[in-house]
XYZ file of C-alpha atoms in Angstrom:
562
model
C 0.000 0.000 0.000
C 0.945 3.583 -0.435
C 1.251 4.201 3.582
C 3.642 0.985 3.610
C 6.173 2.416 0.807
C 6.116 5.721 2.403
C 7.185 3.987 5.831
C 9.902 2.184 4.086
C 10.786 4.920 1.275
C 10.271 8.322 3.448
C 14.218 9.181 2.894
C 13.498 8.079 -0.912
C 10.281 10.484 -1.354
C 12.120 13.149 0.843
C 15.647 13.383 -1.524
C 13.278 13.500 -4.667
C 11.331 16.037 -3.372
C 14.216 17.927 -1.963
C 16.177 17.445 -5.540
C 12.853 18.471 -7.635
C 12.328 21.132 -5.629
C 15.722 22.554 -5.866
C 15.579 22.143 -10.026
C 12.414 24.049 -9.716
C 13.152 26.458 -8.013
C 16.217 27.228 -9.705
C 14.662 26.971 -13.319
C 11.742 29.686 -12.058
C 14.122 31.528 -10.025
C 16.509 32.022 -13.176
C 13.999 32.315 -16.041
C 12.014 34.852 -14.239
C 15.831 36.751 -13.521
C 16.955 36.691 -16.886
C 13.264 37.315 -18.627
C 12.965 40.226 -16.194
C 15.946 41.879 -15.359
C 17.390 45.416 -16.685
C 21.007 44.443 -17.472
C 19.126 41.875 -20.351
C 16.991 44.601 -21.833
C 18.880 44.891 -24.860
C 20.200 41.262 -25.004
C 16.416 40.444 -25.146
C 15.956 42.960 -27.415
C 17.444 40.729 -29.976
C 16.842 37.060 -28.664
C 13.361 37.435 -27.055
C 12.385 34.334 -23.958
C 15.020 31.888 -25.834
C 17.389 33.623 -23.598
C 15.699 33.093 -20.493
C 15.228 29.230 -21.739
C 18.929 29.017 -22.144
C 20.236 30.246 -19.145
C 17.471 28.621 -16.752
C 18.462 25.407 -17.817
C 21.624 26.232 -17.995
C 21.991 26.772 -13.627
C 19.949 23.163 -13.656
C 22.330 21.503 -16.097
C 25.556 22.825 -13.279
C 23.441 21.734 -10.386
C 22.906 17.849 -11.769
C 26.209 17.883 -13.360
C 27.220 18.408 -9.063
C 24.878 15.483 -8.059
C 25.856 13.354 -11.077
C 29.551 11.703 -9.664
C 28.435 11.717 -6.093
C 26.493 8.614 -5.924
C 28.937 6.749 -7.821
C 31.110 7.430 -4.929
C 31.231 3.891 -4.040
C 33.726 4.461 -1.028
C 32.174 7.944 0.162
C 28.520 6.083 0.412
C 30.656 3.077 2.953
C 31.481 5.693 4.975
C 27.845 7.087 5.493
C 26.635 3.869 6.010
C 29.522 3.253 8.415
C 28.545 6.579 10.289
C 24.670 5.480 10.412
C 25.166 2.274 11.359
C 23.030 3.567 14.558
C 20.481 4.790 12.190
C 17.275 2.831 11.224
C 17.761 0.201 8.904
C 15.229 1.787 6.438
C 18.014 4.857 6.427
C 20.640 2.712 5.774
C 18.774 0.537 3.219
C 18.360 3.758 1.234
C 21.537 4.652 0.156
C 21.760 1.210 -1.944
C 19.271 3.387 -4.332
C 22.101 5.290 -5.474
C 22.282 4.168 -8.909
C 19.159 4.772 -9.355
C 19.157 8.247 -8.153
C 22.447 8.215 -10.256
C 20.005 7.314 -13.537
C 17.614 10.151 -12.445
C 20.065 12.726 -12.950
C 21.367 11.792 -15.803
C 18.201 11.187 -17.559
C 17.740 15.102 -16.041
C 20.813 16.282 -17.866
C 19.733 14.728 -20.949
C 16.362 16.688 -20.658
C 17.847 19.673 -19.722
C 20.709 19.363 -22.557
C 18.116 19.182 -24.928
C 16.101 22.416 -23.978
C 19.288 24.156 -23.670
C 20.565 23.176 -27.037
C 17.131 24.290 -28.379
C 17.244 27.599 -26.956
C 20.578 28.128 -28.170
C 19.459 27.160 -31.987
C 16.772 29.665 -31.828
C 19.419 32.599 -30.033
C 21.983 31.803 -33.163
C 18.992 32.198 -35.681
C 17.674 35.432 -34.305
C 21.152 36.779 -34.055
C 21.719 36.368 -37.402
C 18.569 38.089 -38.572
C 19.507 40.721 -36.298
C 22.939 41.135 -37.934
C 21.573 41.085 -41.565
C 18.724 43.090 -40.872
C 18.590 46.367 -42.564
C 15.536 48.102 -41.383
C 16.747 50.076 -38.303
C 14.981 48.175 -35.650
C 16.604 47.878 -31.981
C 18.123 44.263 -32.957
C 19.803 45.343 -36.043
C 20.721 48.366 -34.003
C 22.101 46.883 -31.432
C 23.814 44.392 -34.253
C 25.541 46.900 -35.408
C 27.862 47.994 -32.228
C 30.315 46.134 -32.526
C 31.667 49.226 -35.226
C 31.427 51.555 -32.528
C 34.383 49.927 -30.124
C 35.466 46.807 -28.757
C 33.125 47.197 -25.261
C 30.079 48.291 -27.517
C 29.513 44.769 -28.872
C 26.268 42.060 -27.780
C 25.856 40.473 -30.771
C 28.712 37.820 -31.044
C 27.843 37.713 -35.052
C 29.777 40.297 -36.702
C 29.386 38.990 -40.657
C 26.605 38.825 -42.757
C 28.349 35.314 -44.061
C 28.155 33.540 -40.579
C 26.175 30.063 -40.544
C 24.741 28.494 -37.508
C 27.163 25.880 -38.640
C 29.934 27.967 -38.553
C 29.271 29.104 -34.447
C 28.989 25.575 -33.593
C 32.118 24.307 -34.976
C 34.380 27.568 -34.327
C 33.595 28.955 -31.500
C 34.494 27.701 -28.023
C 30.449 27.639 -26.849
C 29.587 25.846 -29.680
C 32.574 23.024 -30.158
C 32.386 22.184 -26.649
C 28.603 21.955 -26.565
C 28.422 19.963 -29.396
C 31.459 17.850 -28.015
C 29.401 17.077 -24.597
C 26.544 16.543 -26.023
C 27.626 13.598 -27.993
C 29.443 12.981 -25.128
C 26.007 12.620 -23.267
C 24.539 10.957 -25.477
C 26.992 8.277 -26.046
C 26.934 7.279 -21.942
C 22.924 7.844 -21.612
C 22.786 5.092 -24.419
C 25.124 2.738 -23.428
C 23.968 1.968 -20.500
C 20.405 0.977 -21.119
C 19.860 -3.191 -19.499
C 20.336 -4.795 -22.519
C 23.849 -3.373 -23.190
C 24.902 -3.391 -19.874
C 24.084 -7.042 -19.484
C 25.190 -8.329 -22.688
C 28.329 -5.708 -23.663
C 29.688 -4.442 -20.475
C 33.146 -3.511 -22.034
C 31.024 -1.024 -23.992
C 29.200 0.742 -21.255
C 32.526 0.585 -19.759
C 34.195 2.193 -22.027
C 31.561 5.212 -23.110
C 30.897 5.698 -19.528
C 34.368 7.622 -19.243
C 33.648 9.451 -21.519
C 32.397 11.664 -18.500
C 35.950 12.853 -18.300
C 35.185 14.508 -21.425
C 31.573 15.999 -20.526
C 33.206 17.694 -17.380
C 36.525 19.020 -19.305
C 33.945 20.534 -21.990
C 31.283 21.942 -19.002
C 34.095 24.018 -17.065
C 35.483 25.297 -20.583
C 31.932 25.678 -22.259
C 31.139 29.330 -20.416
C 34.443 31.228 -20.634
C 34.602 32.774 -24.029
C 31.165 34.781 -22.620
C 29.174 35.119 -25.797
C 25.855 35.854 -23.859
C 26.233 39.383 -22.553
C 24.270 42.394 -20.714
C 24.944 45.674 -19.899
C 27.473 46.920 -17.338
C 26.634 48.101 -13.665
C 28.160 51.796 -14.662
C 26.524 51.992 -18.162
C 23.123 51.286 -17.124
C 23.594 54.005 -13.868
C 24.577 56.269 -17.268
C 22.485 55.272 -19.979
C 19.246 53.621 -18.151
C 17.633 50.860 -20.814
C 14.166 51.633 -20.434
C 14.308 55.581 -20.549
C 17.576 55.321 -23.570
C 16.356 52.370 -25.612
C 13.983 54.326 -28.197
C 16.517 57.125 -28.673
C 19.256 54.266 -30.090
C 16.638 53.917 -33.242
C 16.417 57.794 -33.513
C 20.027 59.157 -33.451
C 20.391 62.916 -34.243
C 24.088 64.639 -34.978
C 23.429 67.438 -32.079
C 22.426 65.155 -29.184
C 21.092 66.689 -26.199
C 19.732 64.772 -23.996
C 20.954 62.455 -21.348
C 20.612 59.551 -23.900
C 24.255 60.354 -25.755
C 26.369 57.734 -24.614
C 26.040 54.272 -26.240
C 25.297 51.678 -23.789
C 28.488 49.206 -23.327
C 28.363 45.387 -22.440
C 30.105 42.865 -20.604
C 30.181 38.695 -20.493
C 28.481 36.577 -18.259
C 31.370 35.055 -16.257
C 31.808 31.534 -16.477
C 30.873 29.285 -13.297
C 30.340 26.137 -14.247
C 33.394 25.191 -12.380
C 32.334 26.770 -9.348
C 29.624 23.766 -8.967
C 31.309 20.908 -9.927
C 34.830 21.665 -8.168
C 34.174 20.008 -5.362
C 32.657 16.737 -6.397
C 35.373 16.402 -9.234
C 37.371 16.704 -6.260
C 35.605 14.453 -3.818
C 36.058 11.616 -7.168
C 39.445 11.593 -7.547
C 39.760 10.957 -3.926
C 37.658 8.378 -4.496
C 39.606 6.835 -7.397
C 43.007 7.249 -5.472
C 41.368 5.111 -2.783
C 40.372 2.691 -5.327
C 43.849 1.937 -6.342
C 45.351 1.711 -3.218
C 42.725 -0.921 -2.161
C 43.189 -2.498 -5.370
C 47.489 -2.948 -4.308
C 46.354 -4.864 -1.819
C 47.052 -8.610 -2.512
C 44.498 -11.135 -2.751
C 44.923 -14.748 -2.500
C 43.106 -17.343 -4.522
C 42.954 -20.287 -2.495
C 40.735 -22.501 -4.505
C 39.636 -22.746 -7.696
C 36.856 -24.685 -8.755
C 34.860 -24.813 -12.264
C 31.036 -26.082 -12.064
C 29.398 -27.474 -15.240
C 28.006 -24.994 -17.621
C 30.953 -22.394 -17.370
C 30.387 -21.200 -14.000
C 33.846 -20.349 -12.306
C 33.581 -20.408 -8.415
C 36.999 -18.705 -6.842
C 37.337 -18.404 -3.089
C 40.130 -15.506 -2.342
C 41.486 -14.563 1.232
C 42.616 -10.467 1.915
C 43.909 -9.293 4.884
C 41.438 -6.971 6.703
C 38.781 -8.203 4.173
C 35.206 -8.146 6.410
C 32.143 -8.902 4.460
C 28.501 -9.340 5.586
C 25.828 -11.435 3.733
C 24.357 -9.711 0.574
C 27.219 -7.792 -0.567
C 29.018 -7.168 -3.884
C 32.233 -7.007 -4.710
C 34.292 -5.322 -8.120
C 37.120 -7.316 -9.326
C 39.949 -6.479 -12.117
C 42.213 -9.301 -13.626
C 44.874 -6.978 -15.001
C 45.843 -10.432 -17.339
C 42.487 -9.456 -19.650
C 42.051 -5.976 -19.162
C 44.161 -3.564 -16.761
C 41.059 -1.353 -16.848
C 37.890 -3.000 -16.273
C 35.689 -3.966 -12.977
C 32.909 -5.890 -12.764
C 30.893 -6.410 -9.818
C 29.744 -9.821 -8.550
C 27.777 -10.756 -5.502
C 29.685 -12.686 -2.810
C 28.472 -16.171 -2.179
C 30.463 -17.093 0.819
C 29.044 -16.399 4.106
C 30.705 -13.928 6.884
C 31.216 -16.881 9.439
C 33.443 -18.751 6.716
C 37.695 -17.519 6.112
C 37.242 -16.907 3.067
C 35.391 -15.147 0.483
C 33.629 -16.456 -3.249
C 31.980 -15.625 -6.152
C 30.550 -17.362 -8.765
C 31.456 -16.555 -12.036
C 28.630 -17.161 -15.203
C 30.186 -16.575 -18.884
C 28.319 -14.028 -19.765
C 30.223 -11.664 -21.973
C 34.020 -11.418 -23.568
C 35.581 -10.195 -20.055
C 33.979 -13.500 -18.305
C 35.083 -15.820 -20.907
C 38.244 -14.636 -21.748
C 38.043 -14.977 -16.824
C 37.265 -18.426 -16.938
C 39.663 -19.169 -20.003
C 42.608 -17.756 -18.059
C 41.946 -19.673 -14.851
C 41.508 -23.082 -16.955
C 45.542 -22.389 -17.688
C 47.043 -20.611 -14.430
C 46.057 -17.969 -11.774
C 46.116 -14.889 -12.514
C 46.599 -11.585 -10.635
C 42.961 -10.862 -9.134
C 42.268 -7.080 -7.837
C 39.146 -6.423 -5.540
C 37.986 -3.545 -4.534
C 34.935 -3.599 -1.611
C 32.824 -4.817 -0.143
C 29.744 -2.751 -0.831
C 26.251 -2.619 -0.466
C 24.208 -2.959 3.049
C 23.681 -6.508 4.279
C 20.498 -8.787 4.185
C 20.917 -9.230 7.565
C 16.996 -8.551 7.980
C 16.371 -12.143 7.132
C 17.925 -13.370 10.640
C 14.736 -11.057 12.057
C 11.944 -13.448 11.165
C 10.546 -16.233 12.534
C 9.461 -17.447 8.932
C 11.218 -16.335 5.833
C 10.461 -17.022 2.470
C 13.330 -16.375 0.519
C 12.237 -15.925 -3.913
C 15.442 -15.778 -6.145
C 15.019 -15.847 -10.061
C 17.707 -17.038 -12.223
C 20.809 -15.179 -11.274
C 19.227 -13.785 -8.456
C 19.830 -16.918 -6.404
C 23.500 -16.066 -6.494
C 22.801 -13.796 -2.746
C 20.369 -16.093 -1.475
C 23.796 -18.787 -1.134
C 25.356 -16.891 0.988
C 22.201 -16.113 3.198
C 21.449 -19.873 3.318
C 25.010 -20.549 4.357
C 25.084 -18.070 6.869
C 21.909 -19.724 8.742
C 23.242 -23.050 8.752
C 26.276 -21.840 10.686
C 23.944 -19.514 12.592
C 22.050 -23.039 13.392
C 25.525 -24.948 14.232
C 26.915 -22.114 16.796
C 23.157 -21.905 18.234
C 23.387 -18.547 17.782
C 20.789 -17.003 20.315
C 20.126 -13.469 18.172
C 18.825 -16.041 15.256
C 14.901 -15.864 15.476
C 14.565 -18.048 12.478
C 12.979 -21.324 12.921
C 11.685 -22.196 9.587
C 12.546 -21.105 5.888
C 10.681 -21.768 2.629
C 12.997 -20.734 -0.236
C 11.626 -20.937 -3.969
C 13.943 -20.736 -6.950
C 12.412 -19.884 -10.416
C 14.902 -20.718 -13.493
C 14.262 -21.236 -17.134
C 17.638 -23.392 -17.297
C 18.900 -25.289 -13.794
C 22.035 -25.883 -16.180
C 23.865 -22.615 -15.133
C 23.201 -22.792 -11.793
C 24.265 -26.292 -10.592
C 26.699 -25.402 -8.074
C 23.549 -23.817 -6.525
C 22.294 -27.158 -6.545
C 25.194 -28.672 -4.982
C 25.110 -26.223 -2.209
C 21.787 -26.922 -1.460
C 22.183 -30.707 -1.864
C 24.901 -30.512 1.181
C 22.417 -28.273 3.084
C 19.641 -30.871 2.659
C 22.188 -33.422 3.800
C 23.829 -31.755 6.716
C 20.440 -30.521 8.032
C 18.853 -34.403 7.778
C 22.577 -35.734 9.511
C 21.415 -32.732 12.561
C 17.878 -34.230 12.689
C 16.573 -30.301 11.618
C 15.382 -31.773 8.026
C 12.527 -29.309 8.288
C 14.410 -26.568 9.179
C 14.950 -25.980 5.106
C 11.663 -25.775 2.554
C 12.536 -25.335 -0.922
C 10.697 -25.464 -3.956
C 12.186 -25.361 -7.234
C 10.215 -24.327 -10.514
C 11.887 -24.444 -13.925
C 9.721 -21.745 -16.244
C 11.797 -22.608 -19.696
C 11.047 -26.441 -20.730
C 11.021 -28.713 -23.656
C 9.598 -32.223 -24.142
C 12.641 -33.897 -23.922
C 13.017 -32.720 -20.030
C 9.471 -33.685 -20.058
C 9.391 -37.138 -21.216
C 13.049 -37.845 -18.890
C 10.770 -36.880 -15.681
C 7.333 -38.964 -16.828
C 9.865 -41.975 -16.957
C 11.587 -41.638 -13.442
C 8.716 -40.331 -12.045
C 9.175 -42.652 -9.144
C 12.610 -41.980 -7.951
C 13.780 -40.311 -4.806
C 16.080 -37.664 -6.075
C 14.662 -35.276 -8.569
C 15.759 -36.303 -12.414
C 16.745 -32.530 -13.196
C 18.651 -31.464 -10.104
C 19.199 -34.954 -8.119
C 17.913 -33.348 -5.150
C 15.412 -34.640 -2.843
C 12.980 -32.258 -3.524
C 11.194 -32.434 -7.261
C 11.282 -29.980 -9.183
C 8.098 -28.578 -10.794
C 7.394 -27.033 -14.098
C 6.032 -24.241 -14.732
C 5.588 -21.083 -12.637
C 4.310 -20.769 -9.022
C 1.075 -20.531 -8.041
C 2.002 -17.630 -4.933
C -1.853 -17.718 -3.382
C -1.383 -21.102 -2.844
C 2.535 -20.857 -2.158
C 1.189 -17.811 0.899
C -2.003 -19.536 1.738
C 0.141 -23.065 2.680
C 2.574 -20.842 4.567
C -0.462 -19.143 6.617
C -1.717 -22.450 7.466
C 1.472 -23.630 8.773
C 2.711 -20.719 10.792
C -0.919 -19.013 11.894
C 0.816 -16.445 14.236
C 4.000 -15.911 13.271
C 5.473 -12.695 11.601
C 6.584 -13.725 8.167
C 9.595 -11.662 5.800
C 9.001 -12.351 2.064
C 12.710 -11.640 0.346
C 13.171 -11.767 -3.141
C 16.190 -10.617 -5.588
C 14.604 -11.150 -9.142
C 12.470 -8.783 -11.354
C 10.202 -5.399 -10.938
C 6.947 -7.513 -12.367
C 7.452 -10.617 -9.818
C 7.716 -7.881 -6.706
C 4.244 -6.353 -7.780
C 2.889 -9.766 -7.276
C 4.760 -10.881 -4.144
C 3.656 -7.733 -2.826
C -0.032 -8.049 -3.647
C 0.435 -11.612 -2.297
C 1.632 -10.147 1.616
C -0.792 -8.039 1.283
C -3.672 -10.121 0.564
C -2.586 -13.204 2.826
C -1.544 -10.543 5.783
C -4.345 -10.899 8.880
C -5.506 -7.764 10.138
C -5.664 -9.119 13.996
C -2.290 -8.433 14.959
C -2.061 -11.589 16.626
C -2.365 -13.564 13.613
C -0.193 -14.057 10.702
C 1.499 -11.280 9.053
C 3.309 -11.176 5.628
C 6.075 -8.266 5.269
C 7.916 -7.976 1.831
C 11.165 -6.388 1.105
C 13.107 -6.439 -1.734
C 16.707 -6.415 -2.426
C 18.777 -4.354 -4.351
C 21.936 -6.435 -5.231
């Protein structure tokens, strides 16, 4: 319900508002300014509200290009969550939306890029007419300064031969515009899903490109072709009393109107905003590398059928907690590139693993290597906040789709030796844990860890401690006709586990109703790491199945953001 995400998002709802608010405020606050204000009389004069539309979005485009690095500060957001570790959860929980709030900006920029770009199209076009105008209006007026001294100019356009081509490509506005605005465009468009999961080194690559986008913002502003009239020559020539006289000019003047009006640049500030972040980065990136020095042993190497490469790595000082990611370089392949994979070990074992998928040039060329020698492995973290919420249920169902099981092993391994050390904070008795896959095939070390779970819980006598219900969504009737024929065996014929598998996908009334029925007043935490459309129905599911006497059963749902 809407009062549940606001208890769970209220930091989420209150950073958007405070960050919509702020681009709001500045766009208004800076149109109005620049559409109003007596210094711009005679700029407007010749460009009309396109001015006002370029320089609004102009203040917005330096404000998001100041938010844009910070939440890619991977290091800077460990700290804060260091420093509130004494905050709420929820707090906590929050800052793993950075990337998304990362997204939001950009997609900002890119909005804001294109209105500014526009506005600047239509200022080139009317300073043009301006300059070849003939008719001894203001604008062609005004056009015309630039003969009278080199203070006396506003329009940059001093030739009647001057393209909107020409601006773009010569001056220092228009190259570096057009520079990081390809620039932008490149990074917004390489990084959609598909390319990100299928051609990493690509979004990789383009995404520095940002080096470029920042270099061009702090240069774009300082050859100050946007002017308006000086402090003193307004106190001397006032715009709205002087303005008609500059159309009217008479040998013998009189009046207090002589004096042309002179003009000065806007001064450049772009760099004034982004300083410090640009600062607070390469910080960031300095502590990156000096992590990355620090040596990592790979103690075991194992490969698991279908290309999955499981390596378990000890570093001194390393200190991970269950749900976290790690980024790791092999300088072998690639001395710049790192990718981030979700740690499968749990924090009571001494050591650390990840499992490894081919899934792209970088992960085969990975798994290649480490079929020949062992290469020099970097890592860098860990991040992310931990799952640690699970250990506060009595009853946790635990929902992992296809990769998104890879978290759920080092949850499941952490309970078991939660279970061995009869830990007394553990509140978990009982966990149901459903695993939807089109193709078991690439996961069957997740099989084999859950084969020696089934098999160290039954040797314990807690064979009930562990539910799990496997559902394979992709099928064909060769699988098919294999299961009809061993229908009657004890281990499952796709996994060899005790528990069948079933095809097809889950039916989650039933899945919550069974659960209910089993556990009528306990508190139960639905976890899942899989996709946006299986939430919306796990959701609806607590919801639904929920009791509203607080003594009976009760269905809470959180998803994770790995």
């Amino acid at each position: 319900t809407m009062g549940n995400w606001l208890v769970n998002h209220w930091f989420s709802a209150a950073v958007l508002a405070a960050w919509l608010g702020i681009n709001i405020f500045l766009f208004t606050y800076y149109f109005l300014f620049f559409d109003r204000d007596e210094r711009y009389f005679y700029t407007r004069a010749i460009l009309g509200s396109a001015l006002a539309w370029a320089r609004a979005s102009a203040k917005c485009l330096n404000f998001n290009s100041m938010l844009i690095l910070l939440p890619v500060c991977r290091n800077l957001l460990s700290f804060l969550r260091g420093t509130c570790s004494c905050c709420r959860r929820t707090l906590r929980k929050q800052l793993d939306h950075n990337l998304t709030f990362h997204k939001l900006v950009a997609y900002a920029l890119a909005l804001l890029t294109a209105v500014h770009t526009i506005a600047h199209l239509f200022n080139l076009e009317r300073y043009n007419q301006s300059q070849q105008a003939t008719d001894g209006s203001l604008p062609a007026v005004l056009s015309k300064m630039h003969l009278q001294g080199s203070n006396k100019w506003l329009n940059p356009i001093h030739s009647n031969q001057t393209t909107v081509e020409y601006v773009a490509f010569t001056t220092i506005p228009g190259l570096t515009g057009v520079i990081i605005t390809l620039a932008l465009i490149l990074m917004v468009t390489s990084s959609t899903e598909f390319i990100r999961r299928n051609y990493f080194e690509l979004f990789w690559y383009t995404h520095h490109l940002f080096l470029v986008y920042f270099a061009g913002l702090v240069i774009h502003g300082i050859a100050g072709l946007v002017r308006g009239q000086t402090e003193q020559s307004m106190a001397e020539v006032p715009p709205h009393h002087c303005a008609e006289y500059l159309t009217q000019r008479d040998q013998n003047c009189t009046h207090d109107c002589c004096e042309d009006p002179e003009f000065g640049s806007i001064p450049a500030e772009s760099w004034k905003w982004v300083l410090a972040p640009i600062i607070l980065y390469v910080f960031e990136r300095i502590l990156r590398v000096w992590r990355a020095q620090q040596k990592v042993v790979v103690t075991k190497v194992v490969m698991h059928p279908a290309r999955v490469l499981e390596l378990q790595m000890q570093k001194k000082g390393f200190c991970m907690e269950v749900g976290q990611y790690i980024f790791v370089n092999c300088s072998a392949i690639s001395p710049l590139e790192w990718h981030p994979f979700t740690l499968t070990s749990a924090p009571e074992e001494d050591f650390f693993s990840i499992h490894i998928r081919a899934a792209g040039d970088w992960t085969e060329r990975l798994i290649d290597t480490f079929q020949l020698e062992i290469p020099r492995i970097e890592v860098d973290g860990p991040f992310g906040t931990a799952s640690e919420d699970v250990f506060q249920y009595e009853v946790a169902m635990l929902v992992g789709a296809g990769i998104g099981v890879t978290p759920f092993a080092s949850i499941l391994k952490s309970i078991w030796y939660k279970f061995q050390q009869a830990d007394q904070t553990l509140k978990t008795k009982k966990i149901y844990f459903y695993w939807l896959c089109r193709d078991t095939g690439a996961f069957a070390w997740f099989n084999d860890l859950l084969a020696s779970l089934e098999q160290k819980m039954a040797e314990s006598g807690k064979a009930d401690f562990l539910t799990y219900r496997l559902f394979l969504t992709g099928w064909n009737t060769s699988i098919a006709n294999n299961v009809a024929l061993h229908f009657d065996t004890a281990t499952d014929t796709v996994t060899g586990l005790r528990h069948k598998t079933i095809f097809g996908r889950p039916m989650w009334n039933m899945e919550f109703a069974a659960v209910a029925a089993a556990h009528p007043r306990s508190v139960v935490g639905v976890f899942l790491c899989g996709p946006e459309a299986l939430a919306k129905s796990l959701r609806k599911s607590c919801h639904q199945h929920s009791s509203l006497d607080p003594r009976k059963v009760k269905f809470y749902f959180n998803k994770e953001n790995f």
